[in-house]
Coordinates of C-alpha atoms and ligand atoms in Angstrom, one line a residue:
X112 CA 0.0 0.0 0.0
X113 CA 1.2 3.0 -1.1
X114 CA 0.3 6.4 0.0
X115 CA 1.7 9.9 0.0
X116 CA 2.7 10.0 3.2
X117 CA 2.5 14.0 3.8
X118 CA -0.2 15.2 6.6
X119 CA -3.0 12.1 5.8
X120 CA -5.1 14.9 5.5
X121 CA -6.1 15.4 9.0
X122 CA -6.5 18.5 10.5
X123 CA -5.1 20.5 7.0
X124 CA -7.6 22.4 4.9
X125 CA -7.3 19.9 1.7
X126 CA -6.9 21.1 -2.4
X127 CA -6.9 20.6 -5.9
X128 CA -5.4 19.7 -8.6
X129 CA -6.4 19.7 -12.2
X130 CA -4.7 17.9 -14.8
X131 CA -5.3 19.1 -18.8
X132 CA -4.9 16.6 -21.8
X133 CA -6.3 14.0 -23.6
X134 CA -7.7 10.4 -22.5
X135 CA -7.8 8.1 -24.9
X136 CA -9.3 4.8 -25.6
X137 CA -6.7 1.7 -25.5
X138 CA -7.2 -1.3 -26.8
X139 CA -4.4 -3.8 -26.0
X140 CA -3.9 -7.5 -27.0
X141 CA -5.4 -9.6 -24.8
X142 CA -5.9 -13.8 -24.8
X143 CA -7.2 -15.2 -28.2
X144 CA -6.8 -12.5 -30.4
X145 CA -8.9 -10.4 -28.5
X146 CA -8.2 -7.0 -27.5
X147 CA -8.8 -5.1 -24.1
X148 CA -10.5 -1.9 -24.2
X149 CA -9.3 0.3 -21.3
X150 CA -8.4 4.5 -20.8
X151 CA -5.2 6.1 -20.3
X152 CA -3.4 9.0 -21.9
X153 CA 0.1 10.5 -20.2
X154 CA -1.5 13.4 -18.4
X155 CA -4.9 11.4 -17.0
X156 CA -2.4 8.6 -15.9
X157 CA -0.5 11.4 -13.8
X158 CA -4.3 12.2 -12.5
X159 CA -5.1 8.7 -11.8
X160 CA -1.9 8.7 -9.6
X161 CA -2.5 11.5 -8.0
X162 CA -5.5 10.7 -7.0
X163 CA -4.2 7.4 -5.1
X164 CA -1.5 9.4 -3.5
X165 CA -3.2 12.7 -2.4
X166 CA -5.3 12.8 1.2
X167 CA -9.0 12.5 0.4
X168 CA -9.8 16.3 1.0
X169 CA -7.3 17.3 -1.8
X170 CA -10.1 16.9 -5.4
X171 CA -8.1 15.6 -8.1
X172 CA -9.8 16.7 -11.7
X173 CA -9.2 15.7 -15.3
X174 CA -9.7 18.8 -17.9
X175 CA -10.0 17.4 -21.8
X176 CA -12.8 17.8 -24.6
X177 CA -14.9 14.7 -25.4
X178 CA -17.3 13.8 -28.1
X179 CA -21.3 13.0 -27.0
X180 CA -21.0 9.6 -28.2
X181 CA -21.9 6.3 -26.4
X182 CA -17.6 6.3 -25.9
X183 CA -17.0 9.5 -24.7
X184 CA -20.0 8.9 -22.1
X185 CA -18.0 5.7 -21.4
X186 CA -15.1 7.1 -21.3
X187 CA -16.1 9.7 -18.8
X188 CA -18.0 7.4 -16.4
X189 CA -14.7 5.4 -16.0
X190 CA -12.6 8.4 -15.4
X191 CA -15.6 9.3 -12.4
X192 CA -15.6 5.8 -11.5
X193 CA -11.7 6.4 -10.8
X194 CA -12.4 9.2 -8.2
X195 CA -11.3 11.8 -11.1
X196 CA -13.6 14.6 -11.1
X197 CA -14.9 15.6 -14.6
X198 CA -16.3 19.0 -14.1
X199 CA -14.0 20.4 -16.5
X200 CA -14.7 17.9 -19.7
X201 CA -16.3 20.0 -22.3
X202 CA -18.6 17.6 -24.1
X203 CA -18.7 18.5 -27.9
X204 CA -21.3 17.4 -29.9
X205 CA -20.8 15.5 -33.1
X206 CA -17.8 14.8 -31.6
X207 CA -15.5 11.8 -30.5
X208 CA -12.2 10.4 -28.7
X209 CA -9.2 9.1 -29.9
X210 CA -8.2 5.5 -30.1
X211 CA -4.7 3.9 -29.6
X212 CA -3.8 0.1 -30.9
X213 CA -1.3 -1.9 -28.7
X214 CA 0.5 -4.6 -31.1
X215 CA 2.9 -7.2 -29.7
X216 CA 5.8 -8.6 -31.6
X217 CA 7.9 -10.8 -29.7
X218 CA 7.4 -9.0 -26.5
X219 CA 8.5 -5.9 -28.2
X220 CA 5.3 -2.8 -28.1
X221 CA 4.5 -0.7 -31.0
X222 CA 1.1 1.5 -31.0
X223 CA -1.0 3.0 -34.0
X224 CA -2.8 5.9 -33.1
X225 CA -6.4 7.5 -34.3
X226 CA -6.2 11.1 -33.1
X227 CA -6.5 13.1 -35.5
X228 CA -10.1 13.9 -35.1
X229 CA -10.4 13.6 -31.6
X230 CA -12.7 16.1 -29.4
X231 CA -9.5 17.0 -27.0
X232 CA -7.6 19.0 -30.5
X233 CA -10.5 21.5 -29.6
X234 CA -9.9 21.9 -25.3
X235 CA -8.6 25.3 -26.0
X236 CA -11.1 27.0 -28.3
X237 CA -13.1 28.7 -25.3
X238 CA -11.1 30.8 -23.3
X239 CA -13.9 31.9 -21.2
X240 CA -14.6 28.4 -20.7
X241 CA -10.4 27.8 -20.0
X242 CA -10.7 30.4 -17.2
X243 CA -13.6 28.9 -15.7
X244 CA -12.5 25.7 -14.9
X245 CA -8.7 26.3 -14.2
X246 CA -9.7 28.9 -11.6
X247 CA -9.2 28.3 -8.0
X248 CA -6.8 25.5 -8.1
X249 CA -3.7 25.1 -6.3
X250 CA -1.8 22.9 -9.1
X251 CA -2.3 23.1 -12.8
X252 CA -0.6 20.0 -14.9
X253 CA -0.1 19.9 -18.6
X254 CA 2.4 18.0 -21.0
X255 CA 3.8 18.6 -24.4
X256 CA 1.2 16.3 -25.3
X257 CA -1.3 18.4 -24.3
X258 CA 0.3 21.0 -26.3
X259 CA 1.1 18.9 -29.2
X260 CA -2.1 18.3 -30.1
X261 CA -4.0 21.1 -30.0
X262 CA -3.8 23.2 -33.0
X263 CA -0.9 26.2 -32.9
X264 CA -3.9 28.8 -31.5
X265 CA -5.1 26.2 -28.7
X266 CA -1.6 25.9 -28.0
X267 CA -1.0 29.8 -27.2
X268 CA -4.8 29.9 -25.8
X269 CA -3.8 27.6 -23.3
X270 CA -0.6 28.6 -22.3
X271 CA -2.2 32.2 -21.9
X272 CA -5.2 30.8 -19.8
X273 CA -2.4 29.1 -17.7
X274 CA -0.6 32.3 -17.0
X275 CA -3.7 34.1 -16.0
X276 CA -4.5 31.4 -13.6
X277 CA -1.0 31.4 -12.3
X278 CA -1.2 35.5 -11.5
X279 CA -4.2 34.8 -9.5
X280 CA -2.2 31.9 -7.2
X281 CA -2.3 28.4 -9.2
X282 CA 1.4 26.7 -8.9
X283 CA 1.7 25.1 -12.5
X284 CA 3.5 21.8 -13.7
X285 CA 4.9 20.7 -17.0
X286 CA 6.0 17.5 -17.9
X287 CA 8.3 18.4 -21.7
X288 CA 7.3 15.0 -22.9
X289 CA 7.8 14.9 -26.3
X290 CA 6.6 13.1 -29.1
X291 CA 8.0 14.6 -32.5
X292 CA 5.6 12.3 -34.6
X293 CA 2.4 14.8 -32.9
X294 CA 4.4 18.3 -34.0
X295 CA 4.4 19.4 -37.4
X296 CA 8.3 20.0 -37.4
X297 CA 11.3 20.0 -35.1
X298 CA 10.9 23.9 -34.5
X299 CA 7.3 24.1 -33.6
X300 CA 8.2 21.6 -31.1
X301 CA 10.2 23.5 -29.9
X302 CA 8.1 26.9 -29.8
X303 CA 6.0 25.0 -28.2
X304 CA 8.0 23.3 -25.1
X305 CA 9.3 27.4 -25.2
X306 CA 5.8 28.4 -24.8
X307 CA 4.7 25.6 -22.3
X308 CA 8.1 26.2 -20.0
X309 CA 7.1 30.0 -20.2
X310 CA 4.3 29.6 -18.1
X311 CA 5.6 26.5 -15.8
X312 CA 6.5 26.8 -12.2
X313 CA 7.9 23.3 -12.2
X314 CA 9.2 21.5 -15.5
X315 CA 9.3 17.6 -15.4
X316 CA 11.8 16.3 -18.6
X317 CA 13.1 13.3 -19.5
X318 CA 16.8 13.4 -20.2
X319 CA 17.0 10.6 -23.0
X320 CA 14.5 13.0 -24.5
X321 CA 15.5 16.5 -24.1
X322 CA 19.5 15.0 -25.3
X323 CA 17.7 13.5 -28.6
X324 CA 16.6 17.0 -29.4
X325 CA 18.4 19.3 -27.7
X326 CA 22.1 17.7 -27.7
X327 CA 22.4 18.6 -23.9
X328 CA 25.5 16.6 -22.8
X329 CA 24.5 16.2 -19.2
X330 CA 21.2 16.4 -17.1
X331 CA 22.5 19.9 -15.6
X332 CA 22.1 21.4 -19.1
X333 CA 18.9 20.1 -19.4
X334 CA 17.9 21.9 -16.2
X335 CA 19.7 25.2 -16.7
X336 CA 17.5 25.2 -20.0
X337 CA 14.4 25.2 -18.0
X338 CA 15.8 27.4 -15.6
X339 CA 16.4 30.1 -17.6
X340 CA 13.0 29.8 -19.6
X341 CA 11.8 30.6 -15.8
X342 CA 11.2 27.4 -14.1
X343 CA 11.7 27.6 -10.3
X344 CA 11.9 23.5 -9.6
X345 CA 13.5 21.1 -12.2
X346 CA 13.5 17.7 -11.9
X347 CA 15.1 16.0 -14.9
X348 CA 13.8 11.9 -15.3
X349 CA 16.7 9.5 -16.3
X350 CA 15.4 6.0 -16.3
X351 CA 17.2 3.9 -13.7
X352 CA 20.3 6.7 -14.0
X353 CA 20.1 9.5 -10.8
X354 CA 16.9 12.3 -10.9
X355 CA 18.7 15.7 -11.2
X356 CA 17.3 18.1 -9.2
X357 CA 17.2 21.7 -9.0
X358 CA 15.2 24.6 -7.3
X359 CA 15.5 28.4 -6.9
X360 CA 15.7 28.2 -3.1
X361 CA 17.7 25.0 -2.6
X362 CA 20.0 25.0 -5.5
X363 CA 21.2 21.2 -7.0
X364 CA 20.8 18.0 -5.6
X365 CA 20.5 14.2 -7.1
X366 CA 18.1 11.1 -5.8
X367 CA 19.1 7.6 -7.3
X368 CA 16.0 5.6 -8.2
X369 CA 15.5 2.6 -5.9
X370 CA 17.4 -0.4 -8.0
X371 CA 14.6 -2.7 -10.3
X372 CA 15.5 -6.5 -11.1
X373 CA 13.1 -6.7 -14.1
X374 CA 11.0 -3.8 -15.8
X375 CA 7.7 -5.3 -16.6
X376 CA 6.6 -2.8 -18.6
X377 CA 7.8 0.5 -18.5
X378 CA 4.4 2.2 -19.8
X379 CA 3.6 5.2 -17.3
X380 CA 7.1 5.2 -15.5
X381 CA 7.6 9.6 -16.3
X382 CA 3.3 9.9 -15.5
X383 CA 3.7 8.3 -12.2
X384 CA 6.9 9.5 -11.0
X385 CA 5.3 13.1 -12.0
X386 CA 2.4 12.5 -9.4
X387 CA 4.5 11.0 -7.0
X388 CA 6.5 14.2 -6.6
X389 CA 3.7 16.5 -7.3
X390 CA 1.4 15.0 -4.7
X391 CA 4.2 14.8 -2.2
X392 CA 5.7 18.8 -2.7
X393 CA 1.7 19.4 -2.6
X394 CA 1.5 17.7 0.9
X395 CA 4.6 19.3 2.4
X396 CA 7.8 17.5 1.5
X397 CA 10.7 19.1 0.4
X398 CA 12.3 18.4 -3.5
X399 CA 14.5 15.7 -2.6
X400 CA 12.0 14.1 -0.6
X401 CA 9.2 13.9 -3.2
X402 CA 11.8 12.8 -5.5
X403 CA 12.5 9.8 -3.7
X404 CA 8.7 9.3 -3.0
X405 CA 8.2 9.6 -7.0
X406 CA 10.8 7.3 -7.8
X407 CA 9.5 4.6 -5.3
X408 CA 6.4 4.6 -6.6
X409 CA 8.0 4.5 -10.8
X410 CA 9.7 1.3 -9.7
X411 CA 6.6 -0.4 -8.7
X412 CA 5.0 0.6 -11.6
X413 CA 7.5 -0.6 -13.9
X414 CA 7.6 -3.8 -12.2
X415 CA 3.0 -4.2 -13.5
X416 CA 2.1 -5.0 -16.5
X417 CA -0.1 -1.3 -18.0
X418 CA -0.2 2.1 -17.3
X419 CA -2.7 2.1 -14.1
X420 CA -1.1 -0.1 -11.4
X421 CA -4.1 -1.1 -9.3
X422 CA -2.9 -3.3 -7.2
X423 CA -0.1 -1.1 -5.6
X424 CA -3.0 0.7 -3.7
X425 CA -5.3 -2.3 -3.4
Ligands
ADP237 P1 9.8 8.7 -19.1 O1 8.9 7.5 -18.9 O2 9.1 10.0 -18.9 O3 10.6 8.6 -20.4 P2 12.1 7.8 -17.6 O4 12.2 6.6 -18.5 O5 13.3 8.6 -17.3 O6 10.9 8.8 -18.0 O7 11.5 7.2 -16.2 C1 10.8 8.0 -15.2 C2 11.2 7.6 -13.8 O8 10.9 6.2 -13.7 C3 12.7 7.6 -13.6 O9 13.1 8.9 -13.1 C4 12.9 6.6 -12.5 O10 12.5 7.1 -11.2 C5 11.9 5.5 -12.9 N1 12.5 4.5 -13.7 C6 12.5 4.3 -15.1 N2 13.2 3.3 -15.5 C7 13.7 2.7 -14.4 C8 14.6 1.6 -14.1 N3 15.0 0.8 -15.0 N4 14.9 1.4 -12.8 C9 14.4 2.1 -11.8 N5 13.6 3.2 -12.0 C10 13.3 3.5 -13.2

């Protein structure tokens, strides 16, 4: 049993956190030629997580578009079912979600996506609507995937929205993740990690990652990056390697990852660790701390089979 191990919840006025992205529908091999229908996109498996991990008086919310299909209703009442709040799901009509494939070849993963048309390209077209629901929270959490997939306005209508809700007191999170295949070219990428950064107090990168594109030699070029592009906390993911650290009031610092025998399935390993230390700075820990509670929980989750590791919190 996991937990998050800050105040338990007692006696502290609780919070929330909304999380912004897309959900999608997954369908992954299963016995027989069949396949498994199931939910999970990077920035609703980081809500998931938190959810699990943050005191009971903290809400946890999901913020994406969805169709008014029998799918997206489906879709919805399993995110609810998960103890995700789905006030801030704008419900277009006419529209629907996007589908991934799982295929297995020899053990080795590879996924086709249908995304293209999904409800979620359109989460940033309202900015009344934006304001609403991002209003009053004490974390906001977005991705590059978020970004990625809305068109180049959403992507500036969002970022905007978030600034505005971060003058009035929200604390904002963004993990860089990035997928080239969902930006049009390597230098809207780019702009957009830029744009995303800009408005982040904490930036969450992976270091294979941010090397492939960037060329940074070591993880302390990654952070300084994110630093100057106005990041106050930087924790940089390396796989098994050490988490580099660094905030504006403590300065540098390193956590090794606990030591795994066999990765499972690494699906979820960046969304996880992300609500690990999110939920954990939320409830009072310092940097290293939450580092160390993040990638305890990464380690379990690599060590399961799918995104959503039930079990650790049965
Ligand atoms: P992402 O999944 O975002 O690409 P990483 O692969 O760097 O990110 O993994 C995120 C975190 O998961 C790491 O910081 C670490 O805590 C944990 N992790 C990933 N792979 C391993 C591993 N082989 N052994 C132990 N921890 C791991």
């Amino acid at each position: 049993m996991l937990s998050a191990g800050g105040t338990g919840g007692t006696g502290r006025a609780g919070g929330s956190l909304l999380s912004i992205g897309e959900c999608m529908v997954e369908m992954a091999p299963a016995e027989g030629g069949l396949f498994r229908m199931g939910y999970a996109g990077d920035s609703f498996n980081t809500a998931w997580y938190a959810r699990r991990l943050l005191p009971a008086n903290w809400q946890v919310g999901y913020a994406t578009a969805v169709g008014d299909d029998a799918v997206s209703a489906a879709m919805l009442g399993f995110i609810e079912g998960e103890g995700v709040d789905t006030a801030a799901v704008r419900r277009l009509p006419g529209c629907t979600v996007g589908l991934y494939m799982i295929s297995l070849d020899r053990g080795e993963r590879s996924f086709a996506y249908w995304r293209g048309q999904s409800a979620a390209r359109r989460l940033a077209e309202d900015p009344d609507w934006l304001d609403r629901v991002l209003a009053g929270r004490d974390l906001l959490f977005f991705t590059g995937i978020t970004l990625a997939v809305l068109p180049p306005e959403g992507r500036a209508a969002l970022a905007a929205a978030l600034g505005r809700a971060r003058a009035a007191g929200a604390r904002v999170a963004f993990d860089t993740n990035l997928r080239p295949r969902l930006w049009e070219d390597e230098a809207a990428m780019k702009a957009g990690l830029a744009l995303g950064a800009g408005v982040a107090d904490i930036v969450l990168p992976s270091f294979d990652e941010e090397q492939g594109l960037f060329g940074d030699a070591a993880p302390r070029e990654t952070v300084a990056r994110y630093r100057d592009l106005g990041a106050g906390t930087v924790a940089v993911k390396n796989g098994q390697a050490p988490v580099t650290l660094w905030s504006a009031e403590t300065g540098a610092a390193e956590v090794s990852p606990p030591a795994v025998a066999a990765v499972v399935d690494s699906t979820a390993a960046g969304d996880s660790f992300d609500a690990g230390l999110l939920a954990a700075l939320l409830t009072g820990a310092d940097l290293e701390t939450a580092a160390m509670r993040a990638a305890d929980l990464a380690a379990r989750v690599i060590g399961r089979r799918g995104a959503l590791a039930a079990d650790l919190f049965a």
